Short mmCIF file of C-alpha atoms in Angstrom, two decimals:
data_model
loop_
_atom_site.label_atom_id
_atom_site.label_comp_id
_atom_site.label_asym_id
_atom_site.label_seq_id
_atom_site.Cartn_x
_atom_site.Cartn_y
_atom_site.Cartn_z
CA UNK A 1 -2.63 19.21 -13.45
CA UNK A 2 0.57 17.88 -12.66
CA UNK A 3 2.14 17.35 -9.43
CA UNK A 4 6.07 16.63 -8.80
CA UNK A 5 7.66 15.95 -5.10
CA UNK A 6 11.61 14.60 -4.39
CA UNK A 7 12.42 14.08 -1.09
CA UNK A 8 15.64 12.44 0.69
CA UNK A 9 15.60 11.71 4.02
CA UNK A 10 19.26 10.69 5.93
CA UNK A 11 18.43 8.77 9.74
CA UNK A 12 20.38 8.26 12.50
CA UNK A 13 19.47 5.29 14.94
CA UNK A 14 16.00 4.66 13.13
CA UNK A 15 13.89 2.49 14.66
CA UNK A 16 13.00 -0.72 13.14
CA UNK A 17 10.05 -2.88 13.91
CA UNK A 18 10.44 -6.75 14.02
CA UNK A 19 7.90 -9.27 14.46
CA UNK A 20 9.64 -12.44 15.87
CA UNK A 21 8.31 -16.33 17.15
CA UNK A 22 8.25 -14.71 20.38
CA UNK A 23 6.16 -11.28 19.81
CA UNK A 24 7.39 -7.85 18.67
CA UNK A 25 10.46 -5.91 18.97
CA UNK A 26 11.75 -2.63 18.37
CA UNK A 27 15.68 -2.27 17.56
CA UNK A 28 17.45 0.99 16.42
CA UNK A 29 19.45 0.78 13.01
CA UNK A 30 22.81 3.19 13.11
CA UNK A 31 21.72 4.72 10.09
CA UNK A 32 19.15 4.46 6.78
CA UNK A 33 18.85 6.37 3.23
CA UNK A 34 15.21 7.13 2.01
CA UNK A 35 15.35 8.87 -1.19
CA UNK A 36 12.53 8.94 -4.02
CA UNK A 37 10.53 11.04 -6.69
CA UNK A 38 6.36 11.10 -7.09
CA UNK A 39 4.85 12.29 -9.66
CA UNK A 40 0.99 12.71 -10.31
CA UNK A 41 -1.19 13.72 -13.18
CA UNK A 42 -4.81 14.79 -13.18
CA UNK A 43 -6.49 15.19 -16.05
CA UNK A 44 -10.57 16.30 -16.50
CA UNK A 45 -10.62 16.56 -20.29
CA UNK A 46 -14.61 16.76 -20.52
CA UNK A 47 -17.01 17.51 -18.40
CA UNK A 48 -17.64 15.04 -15.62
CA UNK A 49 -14.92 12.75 -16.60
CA UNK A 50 -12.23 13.02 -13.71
CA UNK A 51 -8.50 10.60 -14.58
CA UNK A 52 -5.31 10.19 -12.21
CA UNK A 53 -2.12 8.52 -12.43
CA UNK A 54 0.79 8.63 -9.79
CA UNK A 55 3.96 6.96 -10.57
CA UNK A 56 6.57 6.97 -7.63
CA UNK A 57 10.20 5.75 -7.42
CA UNK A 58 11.57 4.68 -3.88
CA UNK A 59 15.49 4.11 -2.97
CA UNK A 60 15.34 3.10 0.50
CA UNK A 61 18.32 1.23 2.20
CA UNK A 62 20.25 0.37 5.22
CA UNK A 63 23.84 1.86 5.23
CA UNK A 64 24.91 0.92 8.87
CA UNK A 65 22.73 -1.84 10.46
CA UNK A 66 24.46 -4.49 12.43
CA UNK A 67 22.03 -7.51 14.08
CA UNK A 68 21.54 -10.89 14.58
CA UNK A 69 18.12 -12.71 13.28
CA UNK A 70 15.80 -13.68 15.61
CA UNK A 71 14.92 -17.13 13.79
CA UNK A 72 18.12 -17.67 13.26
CA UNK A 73 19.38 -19.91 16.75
CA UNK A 74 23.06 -19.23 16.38
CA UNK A 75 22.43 -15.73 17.29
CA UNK A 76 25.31 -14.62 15.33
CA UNK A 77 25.35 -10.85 14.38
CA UNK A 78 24.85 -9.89 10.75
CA UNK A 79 25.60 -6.82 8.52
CA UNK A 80 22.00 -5.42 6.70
CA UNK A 81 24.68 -2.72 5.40
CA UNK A 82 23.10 -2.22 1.64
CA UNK A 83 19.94 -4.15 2.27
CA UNK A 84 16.40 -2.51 1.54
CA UNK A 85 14.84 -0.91 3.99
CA UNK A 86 11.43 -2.88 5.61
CA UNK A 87 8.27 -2.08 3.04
CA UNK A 88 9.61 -0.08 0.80
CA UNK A 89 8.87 -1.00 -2.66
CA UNK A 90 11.37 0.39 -5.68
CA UNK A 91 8.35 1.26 -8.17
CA UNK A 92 4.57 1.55 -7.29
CA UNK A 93 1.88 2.75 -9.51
CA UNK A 94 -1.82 4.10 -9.16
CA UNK A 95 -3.83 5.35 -11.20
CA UNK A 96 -8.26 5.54 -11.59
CA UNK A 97 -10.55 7.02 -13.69
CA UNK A 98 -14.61 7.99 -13.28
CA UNK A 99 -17.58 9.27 -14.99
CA UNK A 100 -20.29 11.61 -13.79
CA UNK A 101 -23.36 10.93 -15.27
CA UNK A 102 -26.57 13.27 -14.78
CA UNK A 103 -29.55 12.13 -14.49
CA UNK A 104 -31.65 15.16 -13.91
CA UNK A 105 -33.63 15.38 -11.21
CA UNK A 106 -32.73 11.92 -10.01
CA UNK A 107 -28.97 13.12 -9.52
CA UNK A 108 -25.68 11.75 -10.51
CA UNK A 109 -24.31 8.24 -10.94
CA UNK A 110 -20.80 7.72 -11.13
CA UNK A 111 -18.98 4.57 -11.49
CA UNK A 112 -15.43 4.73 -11.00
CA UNK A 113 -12.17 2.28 -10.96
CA UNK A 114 -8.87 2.19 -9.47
CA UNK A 115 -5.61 0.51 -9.79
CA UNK A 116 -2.90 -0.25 -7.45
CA UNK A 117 0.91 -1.72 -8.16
CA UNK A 118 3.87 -2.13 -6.19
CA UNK A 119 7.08 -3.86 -6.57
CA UNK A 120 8.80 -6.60 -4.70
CA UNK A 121 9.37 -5.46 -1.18
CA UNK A 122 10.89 -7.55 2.41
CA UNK A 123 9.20 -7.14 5.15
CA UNK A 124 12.22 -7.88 7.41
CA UNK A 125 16.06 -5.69 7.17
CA UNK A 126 17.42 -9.43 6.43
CA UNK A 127 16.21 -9.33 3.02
CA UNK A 128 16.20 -12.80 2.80
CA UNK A 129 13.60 -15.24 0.22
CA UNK A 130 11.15 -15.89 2.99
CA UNK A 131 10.96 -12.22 3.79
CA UNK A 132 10.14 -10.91 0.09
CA UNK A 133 7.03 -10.52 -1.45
CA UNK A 134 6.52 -10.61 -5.23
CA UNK A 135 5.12 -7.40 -6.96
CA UNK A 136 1.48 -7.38 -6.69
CA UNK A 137 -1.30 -5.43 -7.96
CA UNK A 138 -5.37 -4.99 -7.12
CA UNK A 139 -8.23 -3.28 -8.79
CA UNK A 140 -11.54 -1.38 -7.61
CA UNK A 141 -14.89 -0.53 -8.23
CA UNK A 142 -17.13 1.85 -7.20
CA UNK A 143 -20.48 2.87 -8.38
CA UNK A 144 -21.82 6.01 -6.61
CA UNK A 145 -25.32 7.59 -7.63
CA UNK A 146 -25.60 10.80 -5.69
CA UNK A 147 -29.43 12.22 -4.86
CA UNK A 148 -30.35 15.76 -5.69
CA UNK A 149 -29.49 18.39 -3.07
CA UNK A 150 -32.23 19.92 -1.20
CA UNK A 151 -32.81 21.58 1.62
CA UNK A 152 -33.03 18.56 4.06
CA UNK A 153 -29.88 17.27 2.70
CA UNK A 154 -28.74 14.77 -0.19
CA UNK A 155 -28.92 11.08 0.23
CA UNK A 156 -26.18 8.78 -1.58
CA UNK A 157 -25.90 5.03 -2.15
CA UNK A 158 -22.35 3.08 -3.17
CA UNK A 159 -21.83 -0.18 -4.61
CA UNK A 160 -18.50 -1.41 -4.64
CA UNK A 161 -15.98 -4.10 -5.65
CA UNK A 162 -12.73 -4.42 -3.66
CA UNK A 163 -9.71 -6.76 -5.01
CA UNK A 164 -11.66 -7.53 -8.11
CA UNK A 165 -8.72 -10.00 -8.77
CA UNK A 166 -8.99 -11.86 -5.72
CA UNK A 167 -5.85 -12.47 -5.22
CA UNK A 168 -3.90 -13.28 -1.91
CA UNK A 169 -1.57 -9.97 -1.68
CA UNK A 170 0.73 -10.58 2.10
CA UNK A 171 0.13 -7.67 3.83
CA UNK A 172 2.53 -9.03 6.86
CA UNK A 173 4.64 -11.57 7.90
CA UNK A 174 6.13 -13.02 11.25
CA UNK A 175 8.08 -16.14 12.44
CA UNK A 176 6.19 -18.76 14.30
CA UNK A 177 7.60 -20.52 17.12
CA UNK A 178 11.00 -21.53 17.26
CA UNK A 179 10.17 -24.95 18.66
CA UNK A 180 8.65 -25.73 15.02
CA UNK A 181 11.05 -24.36 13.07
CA UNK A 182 10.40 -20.40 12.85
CA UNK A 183 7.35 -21.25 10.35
CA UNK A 184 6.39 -17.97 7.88
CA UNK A 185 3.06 -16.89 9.15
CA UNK A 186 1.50 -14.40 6.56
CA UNK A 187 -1.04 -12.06 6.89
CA UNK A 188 -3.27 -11.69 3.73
CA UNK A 189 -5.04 -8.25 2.53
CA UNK A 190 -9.20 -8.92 2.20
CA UNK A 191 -9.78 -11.11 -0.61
CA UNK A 192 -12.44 -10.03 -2.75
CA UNK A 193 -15.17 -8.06 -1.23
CA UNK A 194 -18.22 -6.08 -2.41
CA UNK A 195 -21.15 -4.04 -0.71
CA UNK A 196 -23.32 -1.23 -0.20
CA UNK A 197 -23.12 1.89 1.48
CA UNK A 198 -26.14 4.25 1.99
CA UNK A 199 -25.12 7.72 3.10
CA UNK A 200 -26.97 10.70 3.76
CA UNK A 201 -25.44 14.43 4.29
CA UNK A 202 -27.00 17.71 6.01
#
């Protein structure tokens, strides 16, 4: 199966969220260009063996966005004409692939692992090096073993293995206080992290 989607969207005063020393504000940018392409493939070439891949392609800039930054003390107003638009990532990739295995009258154990990877991306309209994060990428696994179905219902049981890599992904920024400097503060995705999950459905 393959799945295609285009889309282009053209704002007017779009709202932008910023995260200063000071807290959070919300300022509206004149105008913004979101344009990209996804597509998706899903393949089951044998029984109980399920594959996906998505591939997506994001153009996403500022075209009128006049401001001044909030860590910067001069207050001077700035241009973000042509800059990227906050979180939005040229090129990310997915993709994951699994196995049903049967096991008779015990069930079905699958284990299963997906990717994630994204490009660089700012998290502020200034675009500038202590905004940016690098591309980044994470892995998962899951092993699911799914009871026979009865009549009182089917139990289930997961084991799983987030950020395999355990690496420290940002997943936010701000600007500390300005009486130290405006200091990056970064918020960090879960490192790695495994479990259990026991489930049961009627």
């Amino acid at each position: 199966q393959a799945n295609v989607a285009a889309f282009y969207n053209d704002y007017d005063d779009l709202q932008v969220f910023l995260l200063t020393g000071m807290g959070a504000v919300i300022e509206n940018a004149a105008k913004a260009e979101v344009k990209g392409v996804e597509v998706e493939l899903v393949a089951a070439p044998v029984d109980g063996l399920l594959a996906n891949v998505t591939l997506a392609y994001l153009d996403g800039e500022y075209d009128e966005y006049v401001t001044a930054d909030p860590t910067d003390p001069s207050g001077v107003l700035r241009d973000l004409s042509g800059n990227r638009v906050n979180r939005s990532p040229e090129w990310t990739a997915s993709g994951g692939i699994q196995y049903a295995i049967p096991l008779g009258d015990l069930g079905t154990l699958t284990p299963r692992i997906d990717f994630y990877w994204q490009d660089e991306s700012f998290f502020r309209p200034q675009n500038l090096p202590r905004d940016r994060e690098d591309d980044w990428h994470r892995s998962d696994f899951n092993l699911t073993w799914k009871g026979p179905e009865s009549e009182n219902g089917q139990w289930s049981l997961q084991l799983f293995v987030h950020n395999i890599e355990d690496d420290d992904n940002v997943m936010n920024i701000s600007a500390g206080a300005g009486s130290i400097g405006f200091p990056v503060q970064a918020i960090l995705h879960p490192p790695r992290t495994f479990g259990a999950i026991v489930g049961f459905q009627y």
